[in-house]
CSV table of C-alpha atoms and ligand atoms in Angstrom, one decimal:
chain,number,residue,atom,x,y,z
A,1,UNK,CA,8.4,-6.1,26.1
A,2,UNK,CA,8.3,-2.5,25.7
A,3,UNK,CA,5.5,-0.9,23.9
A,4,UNK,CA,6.7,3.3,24.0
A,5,UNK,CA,7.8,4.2,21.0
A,6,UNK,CA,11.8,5.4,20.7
A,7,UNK,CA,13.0,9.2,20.1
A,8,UNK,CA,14.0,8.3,16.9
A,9,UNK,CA,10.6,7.0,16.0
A,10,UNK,CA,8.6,9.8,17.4
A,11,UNK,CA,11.2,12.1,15.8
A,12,UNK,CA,10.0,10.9,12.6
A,13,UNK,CA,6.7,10.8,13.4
A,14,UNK,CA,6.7,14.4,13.7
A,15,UNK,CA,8.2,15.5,11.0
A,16,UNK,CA,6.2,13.3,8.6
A,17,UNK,CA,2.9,14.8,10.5
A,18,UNK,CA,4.6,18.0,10.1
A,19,UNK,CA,4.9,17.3,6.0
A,20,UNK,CA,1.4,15.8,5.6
A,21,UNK,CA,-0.5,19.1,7.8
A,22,UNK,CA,2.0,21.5,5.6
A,23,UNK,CA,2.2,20.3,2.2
A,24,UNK,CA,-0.3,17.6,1.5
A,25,UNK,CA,-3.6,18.9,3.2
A,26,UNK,CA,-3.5,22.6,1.2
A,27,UNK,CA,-3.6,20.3,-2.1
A,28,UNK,CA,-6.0,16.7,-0.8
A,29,UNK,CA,-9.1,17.8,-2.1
A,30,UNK,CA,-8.1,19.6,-5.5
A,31,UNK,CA,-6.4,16.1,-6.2
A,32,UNK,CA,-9.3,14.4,-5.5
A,33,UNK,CA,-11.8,16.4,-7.3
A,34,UNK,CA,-9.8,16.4,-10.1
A,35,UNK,CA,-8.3,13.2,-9.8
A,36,UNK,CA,-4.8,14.0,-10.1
A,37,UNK,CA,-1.4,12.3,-9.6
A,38,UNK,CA,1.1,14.3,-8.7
A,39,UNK,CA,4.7,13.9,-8.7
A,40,UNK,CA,6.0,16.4,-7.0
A,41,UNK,CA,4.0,14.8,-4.3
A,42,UNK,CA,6.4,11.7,-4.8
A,43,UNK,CA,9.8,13.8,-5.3
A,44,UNK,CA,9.0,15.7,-1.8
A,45,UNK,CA,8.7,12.2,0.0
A,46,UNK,CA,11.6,11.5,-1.9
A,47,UNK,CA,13.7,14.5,-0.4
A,48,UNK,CA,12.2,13.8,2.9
A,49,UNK,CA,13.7,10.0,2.9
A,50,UNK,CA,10.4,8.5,3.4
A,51,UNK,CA,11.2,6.8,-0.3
A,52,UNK,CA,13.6,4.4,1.3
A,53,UNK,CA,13.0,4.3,4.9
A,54,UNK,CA,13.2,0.8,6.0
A,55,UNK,CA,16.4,-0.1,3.0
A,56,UNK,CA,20.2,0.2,4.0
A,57,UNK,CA,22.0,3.3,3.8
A,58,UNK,CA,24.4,1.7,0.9
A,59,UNK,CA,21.7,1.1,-0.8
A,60,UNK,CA,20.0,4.6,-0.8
A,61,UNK,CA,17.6,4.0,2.3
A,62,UNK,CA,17.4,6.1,5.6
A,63,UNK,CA,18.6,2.7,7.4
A,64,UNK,CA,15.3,2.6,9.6
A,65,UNK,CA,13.2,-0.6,10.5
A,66,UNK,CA,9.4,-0.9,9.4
A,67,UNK,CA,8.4,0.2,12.1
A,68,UNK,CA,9.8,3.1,11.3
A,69,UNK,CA,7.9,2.9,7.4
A,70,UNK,CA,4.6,2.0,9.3
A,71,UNK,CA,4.5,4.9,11.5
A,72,UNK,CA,5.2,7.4,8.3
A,73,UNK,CA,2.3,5.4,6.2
A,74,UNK,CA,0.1,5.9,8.8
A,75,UNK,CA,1.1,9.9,9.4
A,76,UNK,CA,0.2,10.3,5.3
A,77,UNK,CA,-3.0,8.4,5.4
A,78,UNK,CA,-4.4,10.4,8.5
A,79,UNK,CA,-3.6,13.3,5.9
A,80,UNK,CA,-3.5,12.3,2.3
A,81,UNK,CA,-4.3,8.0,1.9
A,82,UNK,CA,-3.0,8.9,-2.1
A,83,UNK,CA,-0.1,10.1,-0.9
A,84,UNK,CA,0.2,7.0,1.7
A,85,UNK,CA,-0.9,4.1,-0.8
A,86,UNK,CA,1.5,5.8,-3.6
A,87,UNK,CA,4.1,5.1,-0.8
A,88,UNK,CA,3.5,1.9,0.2
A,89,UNK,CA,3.2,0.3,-3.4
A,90,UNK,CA,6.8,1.7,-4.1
A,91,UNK,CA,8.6,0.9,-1.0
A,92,UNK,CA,6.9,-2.8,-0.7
A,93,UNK,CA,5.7,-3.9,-3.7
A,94,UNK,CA,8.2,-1.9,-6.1
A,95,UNK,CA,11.4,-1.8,-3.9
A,96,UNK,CA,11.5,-4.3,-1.6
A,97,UNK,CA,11.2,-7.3,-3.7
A,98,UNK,CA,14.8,-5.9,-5.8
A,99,UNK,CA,16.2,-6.0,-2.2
A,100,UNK,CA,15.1,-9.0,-1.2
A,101,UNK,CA,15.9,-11.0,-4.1
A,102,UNK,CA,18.0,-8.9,-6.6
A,103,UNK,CA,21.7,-9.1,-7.7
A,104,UNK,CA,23.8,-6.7,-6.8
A,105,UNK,CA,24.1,-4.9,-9.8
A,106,UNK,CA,20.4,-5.1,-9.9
A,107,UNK,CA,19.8,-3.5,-6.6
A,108,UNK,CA,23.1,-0.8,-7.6
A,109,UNK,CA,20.9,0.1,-10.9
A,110,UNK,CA,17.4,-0.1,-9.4
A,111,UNK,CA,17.5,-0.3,-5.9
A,112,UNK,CA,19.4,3.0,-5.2
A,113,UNK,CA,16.8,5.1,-7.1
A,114,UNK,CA,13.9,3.8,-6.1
A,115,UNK,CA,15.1,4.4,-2.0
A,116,UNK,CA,16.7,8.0,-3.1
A,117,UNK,CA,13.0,8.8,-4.7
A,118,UNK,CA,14.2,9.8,-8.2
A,119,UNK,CA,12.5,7.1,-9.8
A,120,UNK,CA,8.8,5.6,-8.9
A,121,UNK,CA,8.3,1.7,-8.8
A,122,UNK,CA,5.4,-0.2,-9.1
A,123,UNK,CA,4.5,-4.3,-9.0
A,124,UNK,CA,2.3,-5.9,-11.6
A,125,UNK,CA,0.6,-9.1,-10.4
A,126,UNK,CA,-3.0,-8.7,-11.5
A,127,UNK,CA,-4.6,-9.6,-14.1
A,128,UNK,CA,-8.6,-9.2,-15.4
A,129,UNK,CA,-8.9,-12.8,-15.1
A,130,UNK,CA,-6.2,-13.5,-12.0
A,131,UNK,CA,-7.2,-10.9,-8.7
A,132,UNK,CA,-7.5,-13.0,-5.8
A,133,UNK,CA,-6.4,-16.4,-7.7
A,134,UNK,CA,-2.8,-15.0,-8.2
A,135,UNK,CA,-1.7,-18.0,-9.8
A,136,UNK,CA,-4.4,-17.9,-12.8
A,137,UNK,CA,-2.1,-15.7,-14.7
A,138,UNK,CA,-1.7,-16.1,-18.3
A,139,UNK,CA,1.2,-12.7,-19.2
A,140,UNK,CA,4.0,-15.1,-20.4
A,141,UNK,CA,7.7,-14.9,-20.9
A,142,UNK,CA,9.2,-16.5,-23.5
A,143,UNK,CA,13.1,-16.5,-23.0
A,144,UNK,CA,15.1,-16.2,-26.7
A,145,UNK,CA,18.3,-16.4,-26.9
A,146,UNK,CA,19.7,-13.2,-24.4
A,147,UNK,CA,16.2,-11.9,-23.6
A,148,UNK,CA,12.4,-12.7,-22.5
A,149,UNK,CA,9.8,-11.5,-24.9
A,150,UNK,CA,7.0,-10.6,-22.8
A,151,UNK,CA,3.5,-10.7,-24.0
A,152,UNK,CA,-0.1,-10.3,-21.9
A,153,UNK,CA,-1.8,-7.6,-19.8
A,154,UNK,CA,-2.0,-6.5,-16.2
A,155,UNK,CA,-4.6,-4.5,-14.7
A,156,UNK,CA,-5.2,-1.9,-11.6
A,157,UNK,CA,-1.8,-1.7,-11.7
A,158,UNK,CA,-1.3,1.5,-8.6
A,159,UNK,CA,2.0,4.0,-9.9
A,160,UNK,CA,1.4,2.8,-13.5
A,161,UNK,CA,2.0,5.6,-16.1
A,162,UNK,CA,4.1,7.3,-13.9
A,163,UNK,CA,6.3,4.3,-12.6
A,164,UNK,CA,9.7,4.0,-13.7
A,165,UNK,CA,10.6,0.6,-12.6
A,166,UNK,CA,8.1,-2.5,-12.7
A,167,UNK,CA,8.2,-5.6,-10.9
A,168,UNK,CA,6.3,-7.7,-13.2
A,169,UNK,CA,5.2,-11.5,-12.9
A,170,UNK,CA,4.8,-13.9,-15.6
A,171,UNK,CA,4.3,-17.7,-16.8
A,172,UNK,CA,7.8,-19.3,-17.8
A,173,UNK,CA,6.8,-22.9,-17.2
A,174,UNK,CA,3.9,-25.2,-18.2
A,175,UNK,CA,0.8,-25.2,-16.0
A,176,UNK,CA,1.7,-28.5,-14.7
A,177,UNK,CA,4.6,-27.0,-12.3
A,178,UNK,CA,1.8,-24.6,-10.6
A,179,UNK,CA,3.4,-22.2,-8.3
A,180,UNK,CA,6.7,-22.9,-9.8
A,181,UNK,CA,5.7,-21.9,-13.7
A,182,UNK,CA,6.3,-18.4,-12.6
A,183,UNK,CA,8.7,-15.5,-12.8
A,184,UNK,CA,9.4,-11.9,-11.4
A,185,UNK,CA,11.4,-10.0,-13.9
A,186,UNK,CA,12.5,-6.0,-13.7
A,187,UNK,CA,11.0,-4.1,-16.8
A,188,UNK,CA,12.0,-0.7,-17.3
A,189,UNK,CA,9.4,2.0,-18.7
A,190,UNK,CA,10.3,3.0,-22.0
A,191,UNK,CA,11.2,-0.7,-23.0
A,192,UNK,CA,10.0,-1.4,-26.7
A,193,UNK,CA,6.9,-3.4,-26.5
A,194,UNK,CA,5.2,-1.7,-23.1
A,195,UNK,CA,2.6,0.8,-23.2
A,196,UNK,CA,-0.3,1.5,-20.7
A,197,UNK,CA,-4.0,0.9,-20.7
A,198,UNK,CA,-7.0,3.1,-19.8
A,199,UNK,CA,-6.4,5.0,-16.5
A,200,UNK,CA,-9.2,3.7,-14.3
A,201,UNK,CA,-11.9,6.3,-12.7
A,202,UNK,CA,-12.1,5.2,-9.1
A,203,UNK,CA,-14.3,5.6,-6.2
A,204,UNK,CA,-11.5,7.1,-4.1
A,205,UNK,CA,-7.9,7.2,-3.7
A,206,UNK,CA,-8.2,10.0,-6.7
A,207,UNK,CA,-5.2,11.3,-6.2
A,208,UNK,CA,-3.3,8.1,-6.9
A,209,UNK,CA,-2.9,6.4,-10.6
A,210,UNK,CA,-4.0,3.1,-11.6
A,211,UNK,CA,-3.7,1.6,-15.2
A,212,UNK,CA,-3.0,-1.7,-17.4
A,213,UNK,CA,0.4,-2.5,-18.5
A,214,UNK,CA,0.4,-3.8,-21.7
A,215,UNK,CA,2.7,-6.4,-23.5
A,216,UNK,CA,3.4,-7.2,-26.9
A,217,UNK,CA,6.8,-8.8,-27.9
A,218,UNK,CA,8.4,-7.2,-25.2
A,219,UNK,CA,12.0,-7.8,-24.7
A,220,UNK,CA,13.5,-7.7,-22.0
A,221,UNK,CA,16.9,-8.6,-20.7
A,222,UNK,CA,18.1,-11.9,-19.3
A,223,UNK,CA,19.6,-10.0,-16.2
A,224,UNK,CA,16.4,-8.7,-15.1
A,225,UNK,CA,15.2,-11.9,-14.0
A,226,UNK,CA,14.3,-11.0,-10.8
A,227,UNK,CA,15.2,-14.4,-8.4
A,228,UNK,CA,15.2,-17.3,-10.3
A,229,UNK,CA,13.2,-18.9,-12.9
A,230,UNK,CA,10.3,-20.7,-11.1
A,231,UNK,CA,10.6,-18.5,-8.1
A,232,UNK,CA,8.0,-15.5,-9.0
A,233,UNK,CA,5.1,-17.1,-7.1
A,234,UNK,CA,7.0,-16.9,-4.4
A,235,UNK,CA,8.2,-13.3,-4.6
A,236,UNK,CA,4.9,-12.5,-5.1
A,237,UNK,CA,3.9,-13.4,-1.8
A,238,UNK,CA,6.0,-12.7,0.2
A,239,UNK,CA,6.0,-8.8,-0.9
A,240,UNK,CA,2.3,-9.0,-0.5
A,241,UNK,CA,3.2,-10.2,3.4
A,242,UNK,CA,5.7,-6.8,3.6
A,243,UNK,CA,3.0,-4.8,1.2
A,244,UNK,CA,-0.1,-6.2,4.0
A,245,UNK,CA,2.0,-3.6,6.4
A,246,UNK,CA,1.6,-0.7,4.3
A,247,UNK,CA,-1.9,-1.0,3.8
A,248,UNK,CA,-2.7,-1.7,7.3
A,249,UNK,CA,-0.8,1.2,8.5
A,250,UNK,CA,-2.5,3.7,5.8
A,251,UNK,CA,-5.7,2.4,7.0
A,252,UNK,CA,-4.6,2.8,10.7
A,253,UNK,CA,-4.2,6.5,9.9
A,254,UNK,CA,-7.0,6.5,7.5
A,255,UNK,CA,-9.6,5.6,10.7
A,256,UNK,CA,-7.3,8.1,12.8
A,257,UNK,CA,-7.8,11.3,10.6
A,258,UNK,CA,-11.4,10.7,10.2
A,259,UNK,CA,-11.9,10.1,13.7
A,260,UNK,CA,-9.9,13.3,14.5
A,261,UNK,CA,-12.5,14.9,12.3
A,262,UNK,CA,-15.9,13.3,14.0
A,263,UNK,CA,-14.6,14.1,17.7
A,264,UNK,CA,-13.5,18.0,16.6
A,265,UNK,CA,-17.1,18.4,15.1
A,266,UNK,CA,-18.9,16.6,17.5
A,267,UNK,CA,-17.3,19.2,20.2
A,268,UNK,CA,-18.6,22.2,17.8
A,269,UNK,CA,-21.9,21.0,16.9
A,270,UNK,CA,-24.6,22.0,18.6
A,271,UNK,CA,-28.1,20.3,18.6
A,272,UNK,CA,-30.9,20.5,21.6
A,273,UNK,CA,-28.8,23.3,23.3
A,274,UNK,CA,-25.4,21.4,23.3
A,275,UNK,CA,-22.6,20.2,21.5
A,276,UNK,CA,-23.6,16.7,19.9
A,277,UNK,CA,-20.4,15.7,22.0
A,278,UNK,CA,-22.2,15.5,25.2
A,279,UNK,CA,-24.7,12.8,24.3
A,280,UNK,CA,-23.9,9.3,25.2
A,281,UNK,CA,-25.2,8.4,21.7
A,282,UNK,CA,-21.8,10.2,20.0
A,283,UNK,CA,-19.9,9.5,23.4
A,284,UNK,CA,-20.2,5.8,22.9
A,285,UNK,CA,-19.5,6.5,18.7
A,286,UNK,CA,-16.3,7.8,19.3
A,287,UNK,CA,-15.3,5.4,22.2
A,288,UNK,CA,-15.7,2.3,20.0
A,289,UNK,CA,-13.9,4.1,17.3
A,290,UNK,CA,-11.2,4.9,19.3
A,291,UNK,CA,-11.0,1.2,20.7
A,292,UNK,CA,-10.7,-0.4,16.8
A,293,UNK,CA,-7.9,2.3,15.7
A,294,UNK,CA,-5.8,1.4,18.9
A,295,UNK,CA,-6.4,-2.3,18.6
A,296,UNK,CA,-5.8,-1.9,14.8
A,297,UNK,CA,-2.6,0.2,15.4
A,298,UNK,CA,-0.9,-2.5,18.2
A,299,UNK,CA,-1.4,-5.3,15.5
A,300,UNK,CA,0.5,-3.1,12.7
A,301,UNK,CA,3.2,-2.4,14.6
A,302,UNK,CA,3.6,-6.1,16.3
A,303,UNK,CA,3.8,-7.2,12.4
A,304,UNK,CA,6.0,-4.5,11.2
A,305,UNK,CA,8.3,-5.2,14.5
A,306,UNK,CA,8.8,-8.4,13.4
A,307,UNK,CA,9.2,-8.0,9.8
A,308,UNK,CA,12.4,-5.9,11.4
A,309,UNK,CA,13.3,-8.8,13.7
A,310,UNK,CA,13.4,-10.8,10.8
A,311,UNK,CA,10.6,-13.3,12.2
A,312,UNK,CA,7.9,-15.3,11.1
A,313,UNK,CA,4.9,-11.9,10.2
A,314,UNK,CA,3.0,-13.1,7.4
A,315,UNK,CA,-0.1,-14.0,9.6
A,316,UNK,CA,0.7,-11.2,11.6
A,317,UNK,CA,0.5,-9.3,8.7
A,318,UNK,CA,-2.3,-10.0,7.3
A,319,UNK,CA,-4.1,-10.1,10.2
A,320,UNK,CA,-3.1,-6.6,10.6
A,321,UNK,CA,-4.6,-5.9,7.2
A,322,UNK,CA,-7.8,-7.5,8.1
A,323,UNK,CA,-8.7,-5.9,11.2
A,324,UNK,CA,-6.9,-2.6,10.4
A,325,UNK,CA,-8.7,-1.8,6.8
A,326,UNK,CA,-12.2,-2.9,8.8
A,327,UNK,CA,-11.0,-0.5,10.9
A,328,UNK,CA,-10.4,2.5,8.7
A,329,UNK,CA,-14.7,1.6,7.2
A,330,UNK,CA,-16.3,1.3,10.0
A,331,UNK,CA,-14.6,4.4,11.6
A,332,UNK,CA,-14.8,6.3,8.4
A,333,UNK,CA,-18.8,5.2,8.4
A,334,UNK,CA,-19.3,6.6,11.4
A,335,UNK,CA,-17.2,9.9,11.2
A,336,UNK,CA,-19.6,10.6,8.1
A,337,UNK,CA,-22.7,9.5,10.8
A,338,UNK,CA,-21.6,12.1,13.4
A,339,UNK,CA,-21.3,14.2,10.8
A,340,UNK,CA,-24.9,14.0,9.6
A,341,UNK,CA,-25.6,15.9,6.1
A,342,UNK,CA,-22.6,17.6,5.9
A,343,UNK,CA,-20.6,14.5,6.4
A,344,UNK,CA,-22.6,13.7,3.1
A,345,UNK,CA,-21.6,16.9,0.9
A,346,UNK,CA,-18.3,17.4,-0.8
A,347,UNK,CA,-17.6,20.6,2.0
A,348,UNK,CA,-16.5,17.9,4.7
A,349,UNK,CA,-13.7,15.3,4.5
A,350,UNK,CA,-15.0,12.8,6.0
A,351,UNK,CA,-17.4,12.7,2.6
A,352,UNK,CA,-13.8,11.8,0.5
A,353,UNK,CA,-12.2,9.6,3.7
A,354,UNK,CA,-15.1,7.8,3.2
A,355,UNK,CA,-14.2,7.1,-0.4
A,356,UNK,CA,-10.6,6.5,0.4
A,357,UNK,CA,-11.1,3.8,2.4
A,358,UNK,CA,-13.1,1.2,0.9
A,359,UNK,CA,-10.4,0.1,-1.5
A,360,UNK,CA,-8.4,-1.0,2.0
A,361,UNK,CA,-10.5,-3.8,2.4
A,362,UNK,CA,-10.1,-4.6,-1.4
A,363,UNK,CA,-6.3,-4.3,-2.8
A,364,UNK,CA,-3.1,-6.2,-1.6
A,365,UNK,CA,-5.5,-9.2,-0.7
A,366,UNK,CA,-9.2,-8.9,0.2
A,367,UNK,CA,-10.4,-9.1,3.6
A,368,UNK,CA,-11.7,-12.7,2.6
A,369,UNK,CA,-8.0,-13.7,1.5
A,370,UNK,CA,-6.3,-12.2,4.8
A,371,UNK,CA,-9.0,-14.9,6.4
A,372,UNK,CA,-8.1,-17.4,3.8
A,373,UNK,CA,-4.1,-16.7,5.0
A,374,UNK,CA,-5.6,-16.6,8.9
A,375,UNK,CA,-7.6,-19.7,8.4
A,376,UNK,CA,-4.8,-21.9,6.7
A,377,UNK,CA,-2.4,-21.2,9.3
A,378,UNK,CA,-4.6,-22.0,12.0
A,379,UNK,CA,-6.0,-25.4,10.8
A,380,UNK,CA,-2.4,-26.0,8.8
B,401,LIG,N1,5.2,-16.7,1.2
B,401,LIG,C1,5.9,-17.6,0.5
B,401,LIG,N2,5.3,-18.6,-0.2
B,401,LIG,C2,4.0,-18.6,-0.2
B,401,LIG,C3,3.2,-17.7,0.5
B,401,LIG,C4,3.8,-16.7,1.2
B,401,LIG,N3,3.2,-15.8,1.9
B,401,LIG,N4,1.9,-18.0,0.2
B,401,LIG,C5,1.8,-19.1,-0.6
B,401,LIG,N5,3.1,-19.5,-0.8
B,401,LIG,C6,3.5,-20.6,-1.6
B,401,LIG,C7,3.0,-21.9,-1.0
B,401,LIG,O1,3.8,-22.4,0.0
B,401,LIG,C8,2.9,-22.8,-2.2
B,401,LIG,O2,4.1,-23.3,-2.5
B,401,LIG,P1,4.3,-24.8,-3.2
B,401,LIG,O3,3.6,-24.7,-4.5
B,401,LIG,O4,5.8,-25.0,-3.2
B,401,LIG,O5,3.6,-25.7,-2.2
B,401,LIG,C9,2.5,-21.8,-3.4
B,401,LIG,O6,2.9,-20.5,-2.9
B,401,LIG,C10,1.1,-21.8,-3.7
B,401,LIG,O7,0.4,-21.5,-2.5
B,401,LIG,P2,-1.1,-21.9,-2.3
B,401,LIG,O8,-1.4,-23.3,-2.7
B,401,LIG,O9,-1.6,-21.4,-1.0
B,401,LIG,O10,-1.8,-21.0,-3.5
B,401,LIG,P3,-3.3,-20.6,-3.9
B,401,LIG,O11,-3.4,-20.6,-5.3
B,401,LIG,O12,-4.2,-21.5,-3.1
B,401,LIG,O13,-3.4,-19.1,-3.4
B,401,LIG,C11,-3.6,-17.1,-2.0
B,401,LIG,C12,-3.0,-18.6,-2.3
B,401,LIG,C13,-3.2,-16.8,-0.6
B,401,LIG,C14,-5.0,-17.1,-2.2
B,401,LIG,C15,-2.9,-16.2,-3.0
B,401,LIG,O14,-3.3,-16.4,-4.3
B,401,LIG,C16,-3.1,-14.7,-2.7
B,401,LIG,O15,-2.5,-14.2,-1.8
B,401,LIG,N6,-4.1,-14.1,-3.4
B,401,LIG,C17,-4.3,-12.7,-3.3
B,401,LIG,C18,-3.5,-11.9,-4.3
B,401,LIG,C19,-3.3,-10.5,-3.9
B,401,LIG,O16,-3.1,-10.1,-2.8
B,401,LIG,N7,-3.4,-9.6,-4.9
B,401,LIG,C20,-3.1,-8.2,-4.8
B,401,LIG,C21,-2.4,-7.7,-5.9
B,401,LIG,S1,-1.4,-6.3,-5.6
B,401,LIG,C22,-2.4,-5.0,-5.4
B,401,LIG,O17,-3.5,-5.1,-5.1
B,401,LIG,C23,-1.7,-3.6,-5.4
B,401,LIG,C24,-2.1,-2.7,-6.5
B,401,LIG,O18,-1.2,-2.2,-7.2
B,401,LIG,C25,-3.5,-2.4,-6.8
């Protein structure tokens, strides 16, 4: 067992903290304040390789493990958690499932994009009436003749608007076959038939983009099938084990930045004649935040390690998620605490971090579905 990092990983740990400090921080808060996607944002990971990281070099990628892709989620989110969570939803919800269960001429026409960065993916599972109870979903897809004709609505969707490539799931098969009534199918933007809802205004993660894809008598081609019929429930899944990574790395570097934040200002803020720093009340603070990040950080890495190893990491994954986007709350709570009023105004980051990382504990599974997942396994 060996727990120190290779060159190659700190080599891109660097240069991905290098890109975040230089070209996301100047720009963090304007997006946020004015709640602002920007794709340039997306085109510069592109050009960096972060867009295809953990994928095969034939197939676009940089050829890393996930590993690899969890260290440069978490070196966005300790800068910019948009810029993380835009990443994560298109490498492991909007990628990954193509390479996991896409023809070849699938992955040649949308794989190899989506790793290069010139086009933004996206996965559409949710619905208004299907969130945690995936397999409530009512969006159906009829097939006729060469094509399915897509009708029904998703919601929350993150990338939407500004995704080019959709993973979509839908209801091909009566409600009697359960898990196997569903299918994942590619659906280009542009197709006749989808539009996009109301962008929602969110509590934080501003300067990301979340909106409804809409439906109506959509058609779209036999061949974009994603998997077989009756196998969507499944794909779903099992990209929301890969996706659990992501968001447990961006909150890992979610709780880092903000504890970066509260130890720096606790060393320059005086009150009582010293810096806040050198009372045991903030001591202790920052010692039990500093305890949950590392914890948080060894189970993100075990899960993305074996995700690379090709083992067993659902579990692993989730219970990365769990602990890791309590993590980023309770450490984000607290940086605002040492912080005192300022932490409170606008003028301080910790105010937006704050923000940021609720939604951690909310998206790619609740915290009280990762316990659902944890619980099953254990009393399976
Ligand atoms: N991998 C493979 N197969 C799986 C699986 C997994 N991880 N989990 C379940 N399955 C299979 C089961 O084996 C079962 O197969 P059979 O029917 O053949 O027996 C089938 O799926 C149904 O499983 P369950 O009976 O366990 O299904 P359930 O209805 O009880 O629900 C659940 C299980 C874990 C609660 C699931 O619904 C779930 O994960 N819900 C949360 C959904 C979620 O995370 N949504 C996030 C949306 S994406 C997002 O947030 C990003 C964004 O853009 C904002």
């Amino acid at each position: 067992m060996d727990f120190k990092l290779g060159e190659e990983h700190e080599m891109l740990r660097q240069s991905v903290r290098d890109f975040a400090e230089g070209e996301l921080a100047p720009g963090v808060a304007d997006r946020d304040e004015n709640e602002y996607f920007d794709r340039s944002v997306f085109d510069k990971m592109g050009e960096l390789g972060l867009t295809g990281i953990p994928f095969e070099e034939k197939y676009g990628g940089a050829g890393m493990d996930y590993l690899a892709y969890a260290i440069a989620v978490e070196e966005l989110g300790r800068v910019d958690p948009s810029a993380a969570d835009t990443l994560s939803a298109h490498v492991s919800l909007g990628a990954w499932p193509i390479l996991a269960f896409g023809t070849e001429e699938q992955k040649s026409k949308y794989l190899i994009p989506l790793a290069e960065g010139t086009k933004l993916g996206a996965f559409g599972l949710t619905e208004a009436g299907a969130g945690s109870d995936a397999i409530a979903m009512t969006c159906k897809a009829d097939l006729d003749g060469e094509s399915y004709v897509l009708n029904g609505r998703k919601i929350f969707i993150t990338n939407a608007g500004a995704a080019d490539t959709y993973v979509v799931f839908a209801r091909t098969g009566p409600k009697e076959l359960r898990s196997k009534a569903f299918s994942a199918f590619i659906v280009e933007k542009g197709t006749p038939g989808f539009s996009f809802g109301k962008f929602e205004k969110k509590m934080g993660l501003r300067g990301t983009q979340n909106c409804d894809l809409v439906f109506e008598d959509c058609r779209i081609p036999k061949e974009n099938l994603l998997g077989k019929e009756g196998e969507g429930f499944k794909i779903s899944m099992q990209t929301l084990d890969g996706g659990r990574i992501g968001i447990a790395a961006q909150s890992v570097g979610i709780a880092q930045g903000a504890f970066e934040l509260a130890r720096d200002y606790a060393k320059q803020r005086v009150q009582f004649g010293k810096p806040i720093s050198a009372l045991q009340a903030i001591q202790f603070k920052l010692a039990d935040m500093a305890l949950e990040i590392k914890a948080s950080r060894l189970l993100t890495y075990n899960a993305a390690w074996k995700k690379s190893q090709n083992m067993d990491f659902g579990i692993d994954a989730a219970m990365a998620k769990l602990k890791a986007s309590e993590t980023a709350n309770k450490v984000a709570n607290q940086a605002v605490q040492i912080h005192g009023g300022y932490g409170y105004t606008r003028e301080y980051p910790v105010e937006r971090i704050m923000r940021d990382a609720k939604i951690t504990e909310i998206y790619e599974g609740t915290s009280e579905i990762q316990r659902v997942v944890i619980s099953n396994s254990i009393l399976r």
